[in-house]
CSV table of C-alpha atoms in Angstrom, one decimal:
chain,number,residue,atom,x,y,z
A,129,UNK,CA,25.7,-77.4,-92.2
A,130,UNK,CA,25.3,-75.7,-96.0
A,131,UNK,CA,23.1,-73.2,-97.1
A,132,UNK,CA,23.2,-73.9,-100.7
A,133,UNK,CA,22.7,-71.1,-103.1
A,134,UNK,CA,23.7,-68.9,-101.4
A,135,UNK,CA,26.3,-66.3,-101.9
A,136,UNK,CA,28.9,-66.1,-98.4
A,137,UNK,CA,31.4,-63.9,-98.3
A,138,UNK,CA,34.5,-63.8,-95.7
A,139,UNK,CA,35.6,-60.3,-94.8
A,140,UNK,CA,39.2,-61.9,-94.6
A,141,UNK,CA,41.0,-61.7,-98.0
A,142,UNK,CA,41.7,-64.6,-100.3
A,143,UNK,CA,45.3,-64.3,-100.1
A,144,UNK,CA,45.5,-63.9,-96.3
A,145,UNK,CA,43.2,-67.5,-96.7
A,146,UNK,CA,45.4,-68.7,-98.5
A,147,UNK,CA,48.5,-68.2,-96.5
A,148,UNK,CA,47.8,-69.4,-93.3
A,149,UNK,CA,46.8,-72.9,-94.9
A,150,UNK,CA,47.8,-76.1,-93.5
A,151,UNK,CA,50.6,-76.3,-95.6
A,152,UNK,CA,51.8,-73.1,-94.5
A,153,UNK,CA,51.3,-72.8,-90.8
A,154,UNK,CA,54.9,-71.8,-89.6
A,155,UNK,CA,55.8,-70.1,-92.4
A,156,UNK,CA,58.3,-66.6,-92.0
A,157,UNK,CA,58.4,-65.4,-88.5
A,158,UNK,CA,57.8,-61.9,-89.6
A,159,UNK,CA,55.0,-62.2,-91.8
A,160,UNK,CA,53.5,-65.4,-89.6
A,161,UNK,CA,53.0,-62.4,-86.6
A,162,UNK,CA,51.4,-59.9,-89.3
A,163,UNK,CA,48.8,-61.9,-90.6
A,164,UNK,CA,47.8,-63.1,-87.2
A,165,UNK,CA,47.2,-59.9,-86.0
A,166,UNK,CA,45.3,-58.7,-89.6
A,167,UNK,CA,43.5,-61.8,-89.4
A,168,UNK,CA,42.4,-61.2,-85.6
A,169,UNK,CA,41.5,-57.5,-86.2
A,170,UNK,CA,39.5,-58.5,-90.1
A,171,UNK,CA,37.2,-61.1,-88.3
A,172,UNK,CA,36.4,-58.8,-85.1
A,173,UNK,CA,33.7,-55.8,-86.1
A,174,UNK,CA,34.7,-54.1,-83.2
A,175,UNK,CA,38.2,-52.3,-82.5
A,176,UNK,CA,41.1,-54.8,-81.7
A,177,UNK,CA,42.4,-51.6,-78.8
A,178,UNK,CA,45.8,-52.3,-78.7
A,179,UNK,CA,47.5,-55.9,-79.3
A,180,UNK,CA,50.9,-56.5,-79.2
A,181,UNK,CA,51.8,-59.8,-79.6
A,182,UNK,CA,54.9,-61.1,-78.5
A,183,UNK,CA,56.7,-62.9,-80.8
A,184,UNK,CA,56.3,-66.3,-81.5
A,185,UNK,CA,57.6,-69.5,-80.5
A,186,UNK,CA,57.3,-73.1,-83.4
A,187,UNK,CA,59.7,-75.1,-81.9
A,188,UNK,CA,59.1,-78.7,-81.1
A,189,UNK,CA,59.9,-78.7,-77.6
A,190,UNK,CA,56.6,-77.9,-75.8
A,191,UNK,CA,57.2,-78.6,-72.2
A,192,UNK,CA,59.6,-76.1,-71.0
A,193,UNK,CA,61.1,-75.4,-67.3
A,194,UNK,CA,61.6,-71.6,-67.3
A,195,UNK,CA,63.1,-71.5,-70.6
A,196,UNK,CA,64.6,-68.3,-71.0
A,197,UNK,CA,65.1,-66.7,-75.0
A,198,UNK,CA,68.2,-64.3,-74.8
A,199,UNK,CA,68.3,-61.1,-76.4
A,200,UNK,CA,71.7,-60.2,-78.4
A,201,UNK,CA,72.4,-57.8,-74.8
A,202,UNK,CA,72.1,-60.8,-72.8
A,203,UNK,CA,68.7,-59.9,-71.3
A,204,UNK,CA,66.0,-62.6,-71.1
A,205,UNK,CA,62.9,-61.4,-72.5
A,206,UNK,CA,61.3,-62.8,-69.4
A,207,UNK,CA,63.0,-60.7,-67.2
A,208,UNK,CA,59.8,-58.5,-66.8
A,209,UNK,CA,57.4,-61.6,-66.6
A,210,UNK,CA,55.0,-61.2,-64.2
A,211,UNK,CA,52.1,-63.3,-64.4
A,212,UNK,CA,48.6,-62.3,-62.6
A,213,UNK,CA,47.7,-65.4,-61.3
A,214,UNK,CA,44.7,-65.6,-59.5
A,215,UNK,CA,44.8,-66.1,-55.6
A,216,UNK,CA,43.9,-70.3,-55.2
A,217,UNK,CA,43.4,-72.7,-52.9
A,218,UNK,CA,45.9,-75.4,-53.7
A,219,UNK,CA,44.3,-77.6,-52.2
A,220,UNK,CA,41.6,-77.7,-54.8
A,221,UNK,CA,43.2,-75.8,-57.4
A,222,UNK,CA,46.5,-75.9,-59.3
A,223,UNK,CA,47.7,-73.2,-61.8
A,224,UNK,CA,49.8,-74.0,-65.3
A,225,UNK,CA,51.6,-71.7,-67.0
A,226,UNK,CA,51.4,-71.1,-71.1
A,227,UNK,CA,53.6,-68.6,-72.5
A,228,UNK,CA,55.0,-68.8,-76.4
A,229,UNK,CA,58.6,-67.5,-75.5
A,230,UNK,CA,58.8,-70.0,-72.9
A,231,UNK,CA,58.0,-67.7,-69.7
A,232,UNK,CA,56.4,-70.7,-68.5
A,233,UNK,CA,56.6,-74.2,-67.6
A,234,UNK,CA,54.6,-74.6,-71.0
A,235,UNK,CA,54.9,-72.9,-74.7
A,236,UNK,CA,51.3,-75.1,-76.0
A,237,UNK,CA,48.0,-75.1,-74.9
A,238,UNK,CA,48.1,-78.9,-75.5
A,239,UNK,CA,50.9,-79.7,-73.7
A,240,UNK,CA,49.8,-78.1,-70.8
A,241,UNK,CA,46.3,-80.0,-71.2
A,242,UNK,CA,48.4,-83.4,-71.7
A,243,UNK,CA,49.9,-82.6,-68.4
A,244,UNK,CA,46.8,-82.6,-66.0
A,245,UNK,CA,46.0,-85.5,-64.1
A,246,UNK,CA,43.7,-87.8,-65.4
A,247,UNK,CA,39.9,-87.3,-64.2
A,248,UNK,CA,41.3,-85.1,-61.1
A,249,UNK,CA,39.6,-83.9,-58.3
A,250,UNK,CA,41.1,-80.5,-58.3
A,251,UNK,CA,40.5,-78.0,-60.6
A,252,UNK,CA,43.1,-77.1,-63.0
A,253,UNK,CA,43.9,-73.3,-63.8
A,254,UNK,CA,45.9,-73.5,-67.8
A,255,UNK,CA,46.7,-69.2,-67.3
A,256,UNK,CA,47.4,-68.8,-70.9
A,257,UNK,CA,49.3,-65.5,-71.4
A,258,UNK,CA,48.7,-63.3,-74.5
A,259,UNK,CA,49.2,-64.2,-77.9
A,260,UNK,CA,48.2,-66.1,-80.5
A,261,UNK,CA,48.6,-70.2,-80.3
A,262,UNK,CA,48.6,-71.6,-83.8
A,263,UNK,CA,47.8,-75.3,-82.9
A,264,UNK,CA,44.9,-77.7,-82.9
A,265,UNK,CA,43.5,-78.9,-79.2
A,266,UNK,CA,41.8,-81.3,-77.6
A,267,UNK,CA,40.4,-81.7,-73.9
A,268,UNK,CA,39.8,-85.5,-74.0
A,269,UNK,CA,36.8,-86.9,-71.5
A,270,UNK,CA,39.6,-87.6,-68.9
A,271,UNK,CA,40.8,-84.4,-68.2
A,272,UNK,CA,38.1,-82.7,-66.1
A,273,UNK,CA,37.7,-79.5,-64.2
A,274,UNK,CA,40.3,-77.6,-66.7
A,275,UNK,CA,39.6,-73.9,-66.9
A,276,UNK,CA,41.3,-72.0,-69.6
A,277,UNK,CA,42.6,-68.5,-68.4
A,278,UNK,CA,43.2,-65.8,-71.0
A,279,UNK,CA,44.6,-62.3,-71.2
A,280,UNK,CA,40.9,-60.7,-72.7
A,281,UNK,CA,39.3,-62.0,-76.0
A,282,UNK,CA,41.0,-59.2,-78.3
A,283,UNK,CA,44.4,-60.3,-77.1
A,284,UNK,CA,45.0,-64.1,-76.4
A,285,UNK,CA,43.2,-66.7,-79.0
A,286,UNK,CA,43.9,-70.1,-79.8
A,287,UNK,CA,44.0,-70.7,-84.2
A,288,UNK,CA,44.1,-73.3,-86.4
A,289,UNK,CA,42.6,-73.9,-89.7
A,290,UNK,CA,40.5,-77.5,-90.4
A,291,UNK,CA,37.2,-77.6,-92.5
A,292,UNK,CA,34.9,-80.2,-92.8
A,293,UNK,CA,37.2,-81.8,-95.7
A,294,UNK,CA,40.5,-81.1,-94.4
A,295,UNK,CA,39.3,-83.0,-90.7
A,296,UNK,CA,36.9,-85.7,-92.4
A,297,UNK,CA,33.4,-84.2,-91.2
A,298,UNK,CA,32.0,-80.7,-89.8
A,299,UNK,CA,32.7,-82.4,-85.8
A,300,UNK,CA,36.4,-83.1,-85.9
A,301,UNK,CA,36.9,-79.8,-87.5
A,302,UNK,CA,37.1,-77.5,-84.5
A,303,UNK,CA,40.3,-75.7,-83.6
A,304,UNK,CA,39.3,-76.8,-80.1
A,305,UNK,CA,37.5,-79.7,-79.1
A,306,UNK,CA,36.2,-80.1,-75.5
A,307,UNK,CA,35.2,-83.3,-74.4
A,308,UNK,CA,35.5,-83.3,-71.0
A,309,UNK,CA,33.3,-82.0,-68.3
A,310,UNK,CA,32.9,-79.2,-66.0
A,311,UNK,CA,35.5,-77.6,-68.7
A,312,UNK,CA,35.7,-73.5,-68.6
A,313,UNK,CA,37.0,-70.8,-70.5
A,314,UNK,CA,37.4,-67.0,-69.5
A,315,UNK,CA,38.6,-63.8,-71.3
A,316,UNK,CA,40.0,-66.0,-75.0
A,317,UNK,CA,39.0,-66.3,-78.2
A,318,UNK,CA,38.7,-69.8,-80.1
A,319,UNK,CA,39.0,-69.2,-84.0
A,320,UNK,CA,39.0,-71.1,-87.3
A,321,UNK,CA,41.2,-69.1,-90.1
A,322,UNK,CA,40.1,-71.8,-92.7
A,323,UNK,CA,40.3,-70.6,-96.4
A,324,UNK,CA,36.6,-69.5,-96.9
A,325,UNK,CA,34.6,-71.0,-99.7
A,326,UNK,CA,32.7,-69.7,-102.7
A,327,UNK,CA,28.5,-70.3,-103.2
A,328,UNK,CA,27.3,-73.8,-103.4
A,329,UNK,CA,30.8,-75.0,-102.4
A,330,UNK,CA,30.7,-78.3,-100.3
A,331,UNK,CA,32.8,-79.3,-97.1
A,332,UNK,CA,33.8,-75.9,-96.2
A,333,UNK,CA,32.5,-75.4,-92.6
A,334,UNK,CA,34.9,-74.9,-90.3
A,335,UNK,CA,34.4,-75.3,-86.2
A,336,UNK,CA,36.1,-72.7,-83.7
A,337,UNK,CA,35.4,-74.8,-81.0
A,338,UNK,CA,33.2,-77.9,-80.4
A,339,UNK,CA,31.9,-78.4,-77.3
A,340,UNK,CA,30.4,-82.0,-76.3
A,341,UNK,CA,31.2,-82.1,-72.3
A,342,UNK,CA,28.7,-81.4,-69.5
A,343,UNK,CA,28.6,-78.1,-67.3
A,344,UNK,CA,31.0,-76.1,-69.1
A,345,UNK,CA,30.7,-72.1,-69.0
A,346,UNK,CA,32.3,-69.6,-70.8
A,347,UNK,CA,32.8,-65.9,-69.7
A,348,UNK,CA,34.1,-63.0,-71.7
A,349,UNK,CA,35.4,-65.2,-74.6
A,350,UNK,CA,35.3,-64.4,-78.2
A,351,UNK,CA,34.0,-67.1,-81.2
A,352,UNK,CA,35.3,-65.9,-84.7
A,353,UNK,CA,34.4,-68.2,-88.1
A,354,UNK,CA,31.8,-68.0,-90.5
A,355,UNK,CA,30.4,-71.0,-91.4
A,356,UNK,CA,29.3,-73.0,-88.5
A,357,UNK,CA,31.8,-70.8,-85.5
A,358,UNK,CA,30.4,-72.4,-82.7
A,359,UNK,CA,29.2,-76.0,-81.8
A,360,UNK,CA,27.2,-76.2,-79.2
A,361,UNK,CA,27.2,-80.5,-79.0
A,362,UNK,CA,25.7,-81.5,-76.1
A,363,UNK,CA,25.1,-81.2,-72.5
A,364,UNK,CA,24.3,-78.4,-70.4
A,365,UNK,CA,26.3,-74.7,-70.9
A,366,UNK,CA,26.4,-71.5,-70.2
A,367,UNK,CA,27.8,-68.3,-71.9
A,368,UNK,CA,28.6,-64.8,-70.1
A,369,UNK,CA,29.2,-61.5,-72.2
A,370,UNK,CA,30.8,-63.4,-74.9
A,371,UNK,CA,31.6,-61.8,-78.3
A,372,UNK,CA,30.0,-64.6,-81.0
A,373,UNK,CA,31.0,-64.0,-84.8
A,374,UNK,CA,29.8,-65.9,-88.0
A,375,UNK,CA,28.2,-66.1,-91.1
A,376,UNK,CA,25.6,-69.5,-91.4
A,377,UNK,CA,24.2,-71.7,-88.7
A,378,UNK,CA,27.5,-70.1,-86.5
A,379,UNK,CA,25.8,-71.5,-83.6
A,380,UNK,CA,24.6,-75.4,-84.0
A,381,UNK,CA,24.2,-78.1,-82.0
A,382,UNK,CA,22.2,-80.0,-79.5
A,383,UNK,CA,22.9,-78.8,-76.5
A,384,UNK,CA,20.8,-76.7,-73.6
A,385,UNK,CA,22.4,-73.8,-73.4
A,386,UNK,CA,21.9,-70.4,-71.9
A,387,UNK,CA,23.6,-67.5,-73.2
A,388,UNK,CA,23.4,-64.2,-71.3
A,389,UNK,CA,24.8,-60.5,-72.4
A,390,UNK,CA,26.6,-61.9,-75.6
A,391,UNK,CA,27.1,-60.2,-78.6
A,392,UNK,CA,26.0,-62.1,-82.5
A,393,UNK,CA,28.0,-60.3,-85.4
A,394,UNK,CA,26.6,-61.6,-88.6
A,395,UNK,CA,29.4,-61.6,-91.2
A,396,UNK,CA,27.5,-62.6,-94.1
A,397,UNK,CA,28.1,-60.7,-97.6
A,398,UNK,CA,25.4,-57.7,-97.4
A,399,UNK,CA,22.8,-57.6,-99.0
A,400,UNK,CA,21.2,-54.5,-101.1
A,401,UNK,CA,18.1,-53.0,-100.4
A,402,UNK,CA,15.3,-54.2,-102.4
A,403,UNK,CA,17.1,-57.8,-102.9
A,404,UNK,CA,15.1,-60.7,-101.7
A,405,UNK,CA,17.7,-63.1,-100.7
A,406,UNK,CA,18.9,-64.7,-97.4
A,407,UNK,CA,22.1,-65.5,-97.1
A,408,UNK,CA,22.5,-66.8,-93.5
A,409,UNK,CA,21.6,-68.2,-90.4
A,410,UNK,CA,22.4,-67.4,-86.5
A,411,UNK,CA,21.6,-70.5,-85.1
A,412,UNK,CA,20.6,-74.5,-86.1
A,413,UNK,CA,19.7,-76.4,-83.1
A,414,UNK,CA,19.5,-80.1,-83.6
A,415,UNK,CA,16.9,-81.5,-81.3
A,416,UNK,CA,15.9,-84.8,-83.3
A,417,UNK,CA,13.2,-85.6,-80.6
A,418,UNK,CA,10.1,-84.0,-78.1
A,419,UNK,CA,11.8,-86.1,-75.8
A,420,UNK,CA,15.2,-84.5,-75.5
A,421,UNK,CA,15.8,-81.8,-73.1
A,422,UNK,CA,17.8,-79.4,-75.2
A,423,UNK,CA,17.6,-75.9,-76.6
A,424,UNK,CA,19.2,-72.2,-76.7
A,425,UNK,CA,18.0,-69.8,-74.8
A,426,UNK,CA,19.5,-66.1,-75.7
A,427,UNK,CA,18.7,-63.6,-73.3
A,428,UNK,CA,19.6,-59.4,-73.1
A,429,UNK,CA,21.6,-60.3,-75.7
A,430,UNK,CA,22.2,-58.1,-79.1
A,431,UNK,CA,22.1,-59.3,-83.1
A,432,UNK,CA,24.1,-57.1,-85.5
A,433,UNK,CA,26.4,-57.1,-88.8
A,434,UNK,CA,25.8,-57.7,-92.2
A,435,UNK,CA,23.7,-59.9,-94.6
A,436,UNK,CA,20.0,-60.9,-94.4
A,437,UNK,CA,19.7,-63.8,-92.2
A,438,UNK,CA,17.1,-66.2,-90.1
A,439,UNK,CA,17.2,-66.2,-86.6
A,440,UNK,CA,17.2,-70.2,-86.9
A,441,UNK,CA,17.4,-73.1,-89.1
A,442,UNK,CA,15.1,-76.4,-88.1
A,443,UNK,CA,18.4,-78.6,-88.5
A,444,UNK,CA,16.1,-81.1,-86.8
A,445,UNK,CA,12.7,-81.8,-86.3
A,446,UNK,CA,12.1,-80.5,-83.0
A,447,UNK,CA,14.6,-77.8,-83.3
A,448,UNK,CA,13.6,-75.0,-79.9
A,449,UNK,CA,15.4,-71.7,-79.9
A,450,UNK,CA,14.1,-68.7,-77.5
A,451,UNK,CA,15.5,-65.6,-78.3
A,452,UNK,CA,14.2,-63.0,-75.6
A,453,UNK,CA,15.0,-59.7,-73.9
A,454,UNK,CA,17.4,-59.2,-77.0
A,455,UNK,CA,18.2,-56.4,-79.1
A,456,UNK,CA,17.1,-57.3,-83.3
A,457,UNK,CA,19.0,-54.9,-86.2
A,458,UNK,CA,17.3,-55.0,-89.1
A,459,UNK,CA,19.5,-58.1,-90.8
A,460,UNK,CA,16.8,-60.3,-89.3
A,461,UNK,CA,15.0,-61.3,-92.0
A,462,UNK,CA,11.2,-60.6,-91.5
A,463,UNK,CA,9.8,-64.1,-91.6
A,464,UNK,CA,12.4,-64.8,-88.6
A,465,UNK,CA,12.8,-68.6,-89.1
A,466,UNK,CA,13.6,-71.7,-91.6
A,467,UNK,CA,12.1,-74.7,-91.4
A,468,UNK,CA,14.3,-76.6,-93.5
A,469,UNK,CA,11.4,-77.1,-96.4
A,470,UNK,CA,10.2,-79.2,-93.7
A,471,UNK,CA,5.9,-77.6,-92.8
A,472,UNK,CA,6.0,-80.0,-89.8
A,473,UNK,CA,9.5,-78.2,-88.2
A,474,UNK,CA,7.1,-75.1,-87.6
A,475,UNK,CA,6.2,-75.3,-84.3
C-alpha cells in the first residue's frame, strides 16, 4: 500500500534506521540493547513505565536445556528465575519456555514454534519472558492452537526489520507471519524497525505482523510500524485492548475482524493548521467482492496522534469498515473517507 505524494515522517531517527538494518542486526552488545530500548520507547506515544531488558543472547544455538550464563562470581543469572506460568491442564495444554539468557528450554521464538507438534490437539502455551527477540517468525498452517504468552506489551516484543523490497512484496514482509489457525497472542508487541522512507518512495512498507489463519485473538498486545503495521489477511479475528500504532493504511487486509477497547496512534508527520493535505490512512480493507464476508468493525475504541488522515482507504471495491462507539481527535480529516479515485468505491 502507497500513498503517493505524500510527505511521511517516522518519529524514529535516521541513524537509529539505519543501524538496526539487516546488515547490522547483531551488531555491539552494548549499543544493540540501547537502541532497542530507544527504538521501543520512540515508536510508543505513551510512557515505556519502566523496561529493563535483560541482556541479550545471538548465539546460534537455539534450543537450550536449562542453559545457565555464569557471572564472573560464579552465580547463574538464572538463579532468581521464576517464571509465572499459568495454572494448565496438561492434558490439553503444554507450556514452552523462551528466555534470551537461556532460562529456558528455548532462547528463540522460532525454535520454540519449530518444536510444537504438527497440527496438535492440545494447545500450546510459547510463555515468552521479557525482552526484546530480534528475529523473523513464522507460524506455518501446521502448527495450530499456539498462544504466544508475553510479559505486557511495553516490555516483551518480537523485532525485525523487512520491507516490501528487502522480503520481495508487502505480504512476506512481516516480522511475524501467522498462518496457522486458532493462533493467539497476549500481553506482546509485534514491531517492524525498517529504515523509513522519504515521500513518493516505493517498496517501503513494512508488516509487523501478518495474520492469514482463522480464529485468532489477540489481547493486550501492542502493533508498532508506520506504513502498513498490521495485516489483517484473512479469516475471522478478534482484538482486546490492544495498543495499534502507524502512519498509512496501518491496518489492511481482508479479513472480518472485530476490534474492541484498542487504542489507534497515528504517527504521521503533523500537519499545520490551515494546510490542506492528508497524509495518512487508519485503515484499507480489501474486500474485492459483495460476496465476501469480510470487514472491520472498531468498537469503544479511541483515534489519536499526529497528521491529517482518513479513517479508510477503498483498497478494493467493496471495501466495509464500521467505526462505532469510538472516540475521533481532530486528525480525522473531515471528509472521513477515500475512495481510491474510484466514485463507485463510495458506498
Amino acid at each position: 500500500m502507497s500513498l503517493k505524494g505524500h510527505s511521511v515522517t517516522i518519529i524514529l531517527s535516521v541513524v537509529l534506521a539505519t543501524l538496526i538494518s539487516t546488515e547490522l542486526i547483531i551488531p555491539n552488545q552494548t549499543c544493540l540493547n540501547y537502541l532497542t530500548s530507544l527504538s521501543l520507547k520512540t515508536f510508543s506515544s505513551s510512557p515505556i513505565l519502566s523496561i529493563f531488558f535483560n541482556p541479550f543472547s545471538f548465539n546460534s544455538h537455539h534450543h537450550h536445556q536449562n542453559h545457565r550464563n555464569k557471572k564472573k562470581t560464579g552465580a547463574s543469572i538464572c538463579d532468581n528465575f521464576a517464571p509465572n506460568f499459568p495454572t494448565i491442564d496438561t492434558t490439553t495444554t503444554s507450556i514452552l519456555c523462551v528466555d534470551t539468557n537461556g532460562c529456558c528450554n528455548f532462547t528463540t521464538v522460532q525454535s520454540a514454534v519449530d518444536a510444537v507438534g504438527v497440527f496438535s490437539r492440545k494447545r500450546t502455551i510459547i510463555w515468552i519472558n521479557t525482552g526484546i527477540y530480534f528475529e523473523k517468525v513464522m507460524v506455518p498452517r501446521t502448527k495450530v492452537n499456539i498462544t504466544f504468552q508475553g510479559q505486557g506489551f511495553e516490555s516483551t516484543a518480537i523485532v525485525w526489520n523487512d520491507n516490501a523490497n528487502s522480503s520481495h512484496g508487502t505480504f512476506y514482509s512481516g516480522s511475524v507471519q501467522v498462518f496457522a489457525p486458532n493462533f493467539i497472542a497476549k500481553n506482546i508487541s509485534f514491531m517492524n524497525v525498517a529504515p523509513m522512507p522519504g515521500p513518493g518512495v516505493v517498496g517501503a512498507q513494512a508488516v509487523a505482523i501478518r495474520i492469514a489463519g482463522d480464529q485468532s485473538a489477540f489481547w493486550g498486545c501492542g502493533f508498532f510500524g508506520a506504513q502498513d503495521t498490521l495485516h489483517d489477511d484473512r479469516g475471522r479475528h478478534y482484538f482486546k485492548d490492544c495498543f495499534i500504532q502507524g502512519s498509512i493504511d496501518f491496518i489492511f487486509g481482508n479479513g472480518k475482524s472485530l476490534y474492541e477497547n484498542c487504542r489507534l496512534i497515528s504517527i504521521a508527520n503533523p500537519v499545520p493548521v490551515g494546510v490542506r493535505i492528508i497524509n495518512g490512512a487508519i485503515t484499507a480493507h480489501g474486500r474485492a467482492s459483495s460476496d465476501e464476508n469480510s470487514g472491520f468493525a472498531f468498537v469503544n475504541c479511541s483515534v489519536g496522534g499526529t497528521g491529517r488522515v482518513w479513517l479508510g482507504r477503498a483498497w478494493r471495491p467493496f471495501s466495509r469498515v464500521i467505526f462505532a462507539y469510538t472516540s475521533l481527535s481532530a486528525i480525522i480529516s473531515p471528509e472521513g473517507w477515500n475512495d481510491f479515485n474510484d466514485p463507485t468505491r463510495d458506498q
